[in-house]
Amino acid sequence: MKPRQHLQRTLVRQQDQSDCGVACLASLLRYYGSEARLERLRELSGTNRQGTSMLGLYQTANALGFEAEGMQADSVENLITDVSAPVILHITLIDETTGQQLEHYVVCYGWDAAEGQFLIGDPARGVVTYTRQKLADVWKSRILLTLAPTERLSLQADQKRLKRQWLLGLLRSDVPLLAMATGLGVLTAGLGLSTAIFSQKLLDEILPKHDTKRLLLGMGLLAVLLLARAGSVFLRGFLLNRQSRDFNNRLVQQFFDTLLYLPKSFFDNRRTGELIARLNDTARIQRSISYLTGAVVINLLLLLVCAGYIFTYSVPLGWATLLCMPLYGGLIWRYDRIINQAQQAVMVASAHNESHYVDTLQGIDVIKVNNQQPFFSGLTARVYANYQQKLYDLGLIGLRVNLVAEVLGAILLSGLLAGAAWLVLGNTLKIGEMMAVLTLIGNVFPAVGALALTNLQVQEAGVAFDRMYDYVRCELEQQPTETPQTSSPIDSLQVKNLCFGFPGCPLLLDSLSFHLTKGELITIVGENGRGKSTLLQILQRFYQPESGSVWANGQAWTSWSVADWRSQLGVVPQSIKVFNGTVLENIGLQDTHERPEAVVQFCEAWGFAPFFEALPQSYLTLIGENGVQLSGGQQQLLALARALYRQPSLLLLDEPTASLDSETSTFVLKTLESCRQKMGILVITHKADLADLSDRTYQLIEGQLQEFQGVSSLTVF
């Protein structure tokens, strides 16, 4: 077993409650000298809001170059006698905020014979120790995953270099402003010495000689220098404020652009509140950049210049001042890991709190109808209290560091004051020089203390940067510059032996095949949860099949770009998204602002006009967030209009009449009948009238499609 310092250095802390499994895997990658992004591990393992399955960890470990094997032990004694390398354990804990039982993963590094305890890497708490009994109490399943590194485990030492390149790329446009701000900081630091220098001249030369002329001249010059310093401080603040605005705009724009072009599977496993929290992380990064190019530069320059001037007055005091500074370096080293862990805990709690707010408010209907307001109010209070407790703990660490720095500074300042006084008594130093030295020392120690506390700011930015970098380095499904090109319509679609299963889960679709040509309408029926909606998402290229092929017009669909492929699709999903805007904007989207009359003409031509014109403000009716002003049936009509407005060559419908009355359902059936000659239509339904309309009906059973020539023998689920 490697030293505990190595374990602490390589342990990866979880960013969310669902990340414990992938964090353990990332820790073992770092333990063996490799590295992988958490987002990549989430994708490979199928991590979702509930966490990661042991099967997902097993598959991911093997894919990354480990030789993994799942086992079940008889007791904790097996970890002492039979295990010689770190393993991942599946344990059960009690949530401190909700009291619920939670499944959790930890890394067991082995048995420490000297302490008589197990060394455990907990992604939520850090490296801790467990007694035999404590581990037996939480490790109830006795399930573990062994991982042995192979030569396929690639080293990724260039990750830090890539991170640095990304950040420098963002800052490249700000170099002129930051350089000017730094130059003004140098000027400010230099002008700050004017008081110390003037006080020395005043006490040693001007006042003893009663030189009124030099006094007035010196006072005037000092006033000019102090005014110049005030002006440089203002100008520097103005430049940093401007840089802050431009940098935040650029960073958020790039981050949000990246989010929009990430695969849909990424969003399946992320909570909305966590994404919002990552966007808010940009402010933390910017604050640190401003601080590093501002306060840190000024304090560092002030420290160097003041120390240099102290040497000109007294070499012993200069050396004494320099020898005191490593003590502050020791202070930084002492609290580095503690601060990092506290920052991680704060950001995880913040993301959890944001997600809880969003999730609760989106489910307000369910909360009210079940009279669960007291329960959710208490739950929200506990989640928020946990977040505030993490902030409180971090604040205490900051206060502790500040207290130690202040006490250390007071002791050192008192010692240097005594030394300066002793030199004056020995006629080695003049009184004016002593006052100048004390003024300079008074500038040095606050500057050194501020530099020591810089660690808090840098750690916060570092954690925020790592969290954001996890997202922006994800593989995009298409480039932001990629736009749909004019492509031929999809006249035929053939799916051959398609297999698909979510990571960490058995196959959902197994050797599935069917074909569809222009002018045909086919339906797929089957029990809930069998993969019908997933099939439509695969056809939208939201997910990639594990095997099999999809052909369009006799060509593999991979020959089409993602943007070109989707430009030929019209989709009505089961869960319809309605944006907070007007009916017209939800149908035409971008076209609403470019050619609104075309959207209205389309609705009139296809027969949607009577339904939308009956709304209070016709096409300009504000729908509200999540379509609260529309019924479920009206939302389905709007989604169908939006899909047909694109003039697709392939129409994919998932329960398109589920919320419609008989009259509106008849209208939809007639619309599908009239447009079937212009496109191929694939419908998922549980209704017999849609199955009657189809050319072929398939039933999805055990991951495969079985075709029925008619619906008389078919049970429509």
Short mmCIF file of N, CA and C in Angstrom, two decimals, residues 31-110:
data_model
loop_
_atom_site.label_atom_id
_atom_site.label_comp_id
_atom_site.label_asym_id
_atom_site.label_seq_id
_atom_site.Cartn_x
_atom_site.Cartn_y
_atom_site.Cartn_z
N TYR A 31 -4.48 7.00 -8.76
CA TYR A 31 -3.63 6.17 -7.90
C TYR A 31 -2.58 5.44 -8.72
N TYR A 32 -2.98 4.99 -9.91
CA TYR A 32 -2.07 4.25 -10.78
C TYR A 32 -1.41 5.13 -11.85
N GLY A 33 -1.55 6.46 -11.71
CA GLY A 33 -0.84 7.37 -12.60
C GLY A 33 -1.57 7.77 -13.85
N SER A 34 -2.85 7.44 -13.95
CA SER A 34 -3.64 7.83 -15.12
C SER A 34 -4.65 8.88 -14.69
N GLU A 35 -5.52 9.26 -15.60
CA GLU A 35 -6.51 10.29 -15.27
C GLU A 35 -7.63 10.25 -16.29
N ALA A 36 -8.83 10.60 -15.86
CA ALA A 36 -9.98 10.71 -16.76
C ALA A 36 -10.96 11.70 -16.17
N ARG A 37 -11.64 12.42 -17.03
CA ARG A 37 -12.61 13.41 -16.57
C ARG A 37 -13.83 12.70 -15.99
N LEU A 38 -14.41 13.30 -14.97
CA LEU A 38 -15.61 12.72 -14.36
C LEU A 38 -16.74 12.62 -15.37
N GLU A 39 -16.88 13.63 -16.23
CA GLU A 39 -17.95 13.60 -17.22
C GLU A 39 -17.81 12.40 -18.15
N ARG A 40 -16.58 12.11 -18.53
CA ARG A 40 -16.33 10.95 -19.39
C ARG A 40 -16.68 9.67 -18.66
N LEU A 41 -16.33 9.58 -17.39
CA LEU A 41 -16.64 8.39 -16.60
C LEU A 41 -18.15 8.24 -16.41
N ARG A 42 -18.84 9.36 -16.21
CA ARG A 42 -20.30 9.30 -16.08
C ARG A 42 -20.93 8.74 -17.35
N GLU A 43 -20.44 9.22 -18.48
CA GLU A 43 -20.99 8.79 -19.76
C GLU A 43 -20.76 7.30 -19.99
N LEU A 44 -19.55 6.83 -19.71
CA LEU A 44 -19.21 5.43 -19.94
C LEU A 44 -19.96 4.50 -18.99
N SER A 45 -20.17 4.95 -17.76
CA SER A 45 -20.76 4.07 -16.73
C SER A 45 -22.27 4.15 -16.66
N GLY A 46 -22.86 5.12 -17.39
CA GLY A 46 -24.31 5.27 -17.31
C GLY A 46 -24.77 5.88 -16.01
N THR A 47 -23.95 6.71 -15.42
CA THR A 47 -24.33 7.38 -14.17
C THR A 47 -25.52 8.29 -14.42
N ASN A 48 -26.54 8.16 -13.59
CA ASN A 48 -27.71 9.03 -13.70
C ASN A 48 -27.95 9.70 -12.36
N ARG A 49 -29.13 10.26 -12.19
CA ARG A 49 -29.41 11.01 -10.96
C ARG A 49 -29.41 10.11 -9.73
N GLN A 50 -29.62 8.80 -9.95
CA GLN A 50 -29.62 7.87 -8.82
C GLN A 50 -28.23 7.33 -8.51
N GLY A 51 -27.28 7.55 -9.43
CA GLY A 51 -25.93 7.07 -9.19
C GLY A 51 -25.46 6.12 -10.27
N THR A 52 -24.58 5.19 -9.89
CA THR A 52 -23.96 4.27 -10.84
C THR A 52 -24.15 2.84 -10.34
N SER A 53 -24.44 1.95 -11.26
CA SER A 53 -24.54 0.54 -10.89
C SER A 53 -23.15 -0.08 -10.86
N MET A 54 -23.02 -1.17 -10.13
CA MET A 54 -21.74 -1.88 -10.10
C MET A 54 -21.39 -2.42 -11.48
N LEU A 55 -22.42 -2.81 -12.25
CA LEU A 55 -22.18 -3.26 -13.63
C LEU A 55 -21.59 -2.14 -14.47
N GLY A 56 -22.10 -0.91 -14.28
CA GLY A 56 -21.56 0.23 -15.01
C GLY A 56 -20.11 0.50 -14.67
N LEU A 57 -19.75 0.40 -13.38
CA LEU A 57 -18.36 0.59 -12.98
C LEU A 57 -17.47 -0.51 -13.55
N TYR A 58 -17.99 -1.73 -13.56
CA TYR A 58 -17.24 -2.86 -14.10
C TYR A 58 -16.95 -2.66 -15.59
N GLN A 59 -17.98 -2.28 -16.35
CA GLN A 59 -17.80 -2.08 -17.79
C GLN A 59 -16.84 -0.93 -18.07
N THR A 60 -16.97 0.15 -17.30
CA THR A 60 -16.11 1.32 -17.52
C THR A 60 -14.66 1.01 -17.18
N ALA A 61 -14.45 0.31 -16.07
CA ALA A 61 -13.08 -0.04 -15.67
C ALA A 61 -12.38 -0.87 -16.74
N ASN A 62 -13.09 -1.83 -17.29
CA ASN A 62 -12.49 -2.65 -18.35
C ASN A 62 -12.23 -1.84 -19.60
N ALA A 63 -13.13 -0.89 -19.91
CA ALA A 63 -12.95 -0.06 -21.10
C ALA A 63 -11.75 0.86 -20.96
N LEU A 64 -11.41 1.25 -19.73
CA LEU A 64 -10.31 2.19 -19.50
C LEU A 64 -8.94 1.51 -19.40
N GLY A 65 -8.93 0.19 -19.31
CA GLY A 65 -7.64 -0.49 -19.26
C GLY A 65 -7.39 -1.27 -17.98
N PHE A 66 -8.38 -1.37 -17.11
CA PHE A 66 -8.25 -2.22 -15.93
C PHE A 66 -8.70 -3.64 -16.27
N GLU A 67 -8.23 -4.56 -15.49
CA GLU A 67 -8.81 -5.90 -15.49
C GLU A 67 -9.68 -5.98 -14.24
N ALA A 68 -10.98 -5.79 -14.45
CA ALA A 68 -11.92 -5.66 -13.33
C ALA A 68 -12.68 -6.96 -13.11
N GLU A 69 -13.05 -7.19 -11.87
CA GLU A 69 -13.83 -8.37 -11.53
C GLU A 69 -14.71 -8.07 -10.33
N GLY A 70 -16.00 -8.36 -10.47
CA GLY A 70 -16.93 -8.18 -9.36
C GLY A 70 -16.95 -9.40 -8.46
N MET A 71 -16.97 -9.18 -7.16
CA MET A 71 -16.94 -10.29 -6.21
C MET A 71 -17.88 -10.01 -5.04
N GLN A 72 -18.17 -11.06 -4.30
CA GLN A 72 -18.92 -10.92 -3.05
C GLN A 72 -18.15 -11.65 -1.95
N ALA A 73 -17.79 -10.90 -0.92
CA ALA A 73 -16.99 -11.47 0.16
C ALA A 73 -17.89 -12.10 1.22
N ASP A 74 -17.28 -12.91 2.05
CA ASP A 74 -18.01 -13.51 3.17
C ASP A 74 -18.05 -12.56 4.36
N SER A 75 -16.95 -11.84 4.58
CA SER A 75 -16.86 -10.92 5.71
C SER A 75 -15.75 -9.92 5.44
N VAL A 76 -15.60 -8.96 6.35
CA VAL A 76 -14.54 -7.96 6.20
C VAL A 76 -13.16 -8.59 6.32
N GLU A 77 -13.08 -9.77 6.91
CA GLU A 77 -11.78 -10.42 7.04
C GLU A 77 -11.18 -10.76 5.69
N ASN A 78 -12.04 -10.95 4.68
CA ASN A 78 -11.53 -11.23 3.33
C ASN A 78 -10.70 -10.07 2.79
N LEU A 79 -11.02 -8.85 3.22
CA LEU A 79 -10.26 -7.68 2.76
C LEU A 79 -8.85 -7.69 3.32
N ILE A 80 -8.65 -8.38 4.43
CA ILE A 80 -7.32 -8.46 5.05
C ILE A 80 -6.52 -9.62 4.47
N THR A 81 -7.19 -10.74 4.30
CA THR A 81 -6.47 -11.96 3.92
C THR A 81 -6.37 -12.17 2.41
N ASP A 82 -7.36 -11.69 1.65
CA ASP A 82 -7.43 -12.05 0.22
C ASP A 82 -7.22 -10.88 -0.73
N VAL A 83 -7.18 -9.64 -0.23
CA VAL A 83 -7.09 -8.47 -1.10
C VAL A 83 -5.76 -7.76 -0.85
N SER A 84 -5.00 -7.55 -1.91
CA SER A 84 -3.69 -6.91 -1.77
C SER A 84 -3.61 -5.58 -2.50
N ALA A 85 -4.66 -5.18 -3.20
CA ALA A 85 -4.67 -3.92 -3.96
C ALA A 85 -5.97 -3.19 -3.65
N PRO A 86 -6.03 -1.89 -3.93
CA PRO A 86 -7.26 -1.13 -3.65
C PRO A 86 -8.46 -1.70 -4.40
N VAL A 87 -9.60 -1.70 -3.73
CA VAL A 87 -10.85 -2.19 -4.32
C VAL A 87 -11.96 -1.18 -4.04
N ILE A 88 -13.03 -1.28 -4.81
CA ILE A 88 -14.19 -0.42 -4.62
C ILE A 88 -15.25 -1.21 -3.87
N LEU A 89 -15.77 -0.64 -2.78
CA LEU A 89 -16.78 -1.29 -1.96
C LEU A 89 -18.13 -0.60 -2.13
N HIS A 90 -19.18 -1.40 -2.09
CA HIS A 90 -20.55 -0.87 -2.11
C HIS A 90 -21.07 -0.88 -0.68
N ILE A 91 -21.34 0.32 -0.12
CA ILE A 91 -21.77 0.41 1.28
C ILE A 91 -23.10 1.15 1.37
N THR A 92 -23.67 1.18 2.56
CA THR A 92 -24.94 1.85 2.82
C THR A 92 -24.76 2.83 3.97
N LEU A 93 -25.19 4.09 3.76
CA LEU A 93 -25.06 5.14 4.77
C LEU A 93 -26.41 5.78 5.04
N ILE A 94 -26.47 6.59 6.09
CA ILE A 94 -27.67 7.35 6.43
C ILE A 94 -27.41 8.82 6.13
N ASP A 95 -28.27 9.42 5.31
CA ASP A 95 -28.12 10.84 4.96
C ASP A 95 -28.36 11.70 6.19
N GLU A 96 -27.41 12.59 6.49
CA GLU A 96 -27.50 13.43 7.68
C GLU A 96 -28.63 14.44 7.59
N THR A 97 -28.98 14.89 6.38
CA THR A 97 -29.99 15.94 6.24
C THR A 97 -31.40 15.38 6.14
N THR A 98 -31.57 14.22 5.49
CA THR A 98 -32.91 13.70 5.27
C THR A 98 -33.21 12.46 6.10
N GLY A 99 -32.17 11.82 6.63
CA GLY A 99 -32.38 10.59 7.38
C GLY A 99 -32.63 9.38 6.52
N GLN A 100 -32.51 9.52 5.20
CA GLN A 100 -32.77 8.42 4.29
C GLN A 100 -31.54 7.53 4.17
N GLN A 101 -31.80 6.28 3.81
CA GLN A 101 -30.71 5.33 3.59
C GLN A 101 -30.16 5.53 2.18
N LEU A 102 -28.86 5.70 2.05
CA LEU A 102 -28.24 5.97 0.76
C LEU A 102 -27.21 4.90 0.44
N GLU A 103 -27.19 4.51 -0.84
CA GLU A 103 -26.13 3.62 -1.32
C GLU A 103 -24.92 4.47 -1.69
N HIS A 104 -23.74 3.94 -1.41
CA HIS A 104 -22.52 4.74 -1.56
C HIS A 104 -21.38 3.82 -1.98
N TYR A 105 -20.39 4.41 -2.65
CA TYR A 105 -19.18 3.67 -3.02
C TYR A 105 -17.98 4.32 -2.35
N VAL A 106 -17.05 3.50 -1.88
CA VAL A 106 -15.79 3.99 -1.32
C VAL A 106 -14.66 3.10 -1.84
N VAL A 107 -13.45 3.62 -1.73
CA VAL A 107 -12.26 2.84 -2.08
C VAL A 107 -11.63 2.31 -0.80
N CYS A 108 -11.42 1.02 -0.75
CA CYS A 108 -10.70 0.42 0.37
C CYS A 108 -9.26 0.19 -0.08
N TYR A 109 -8.32 0.95 0.52
CA TYR A 109 -6.92 0.84 0.14
C TYR A 109 -6.23 -0.35 0.80
N GLY A 110 -6.84 -0.85 1.87
CA GLY A 110 -6.25 -2.00 2.53
C GLY A 110 -6.25 -1.85 4.05
#
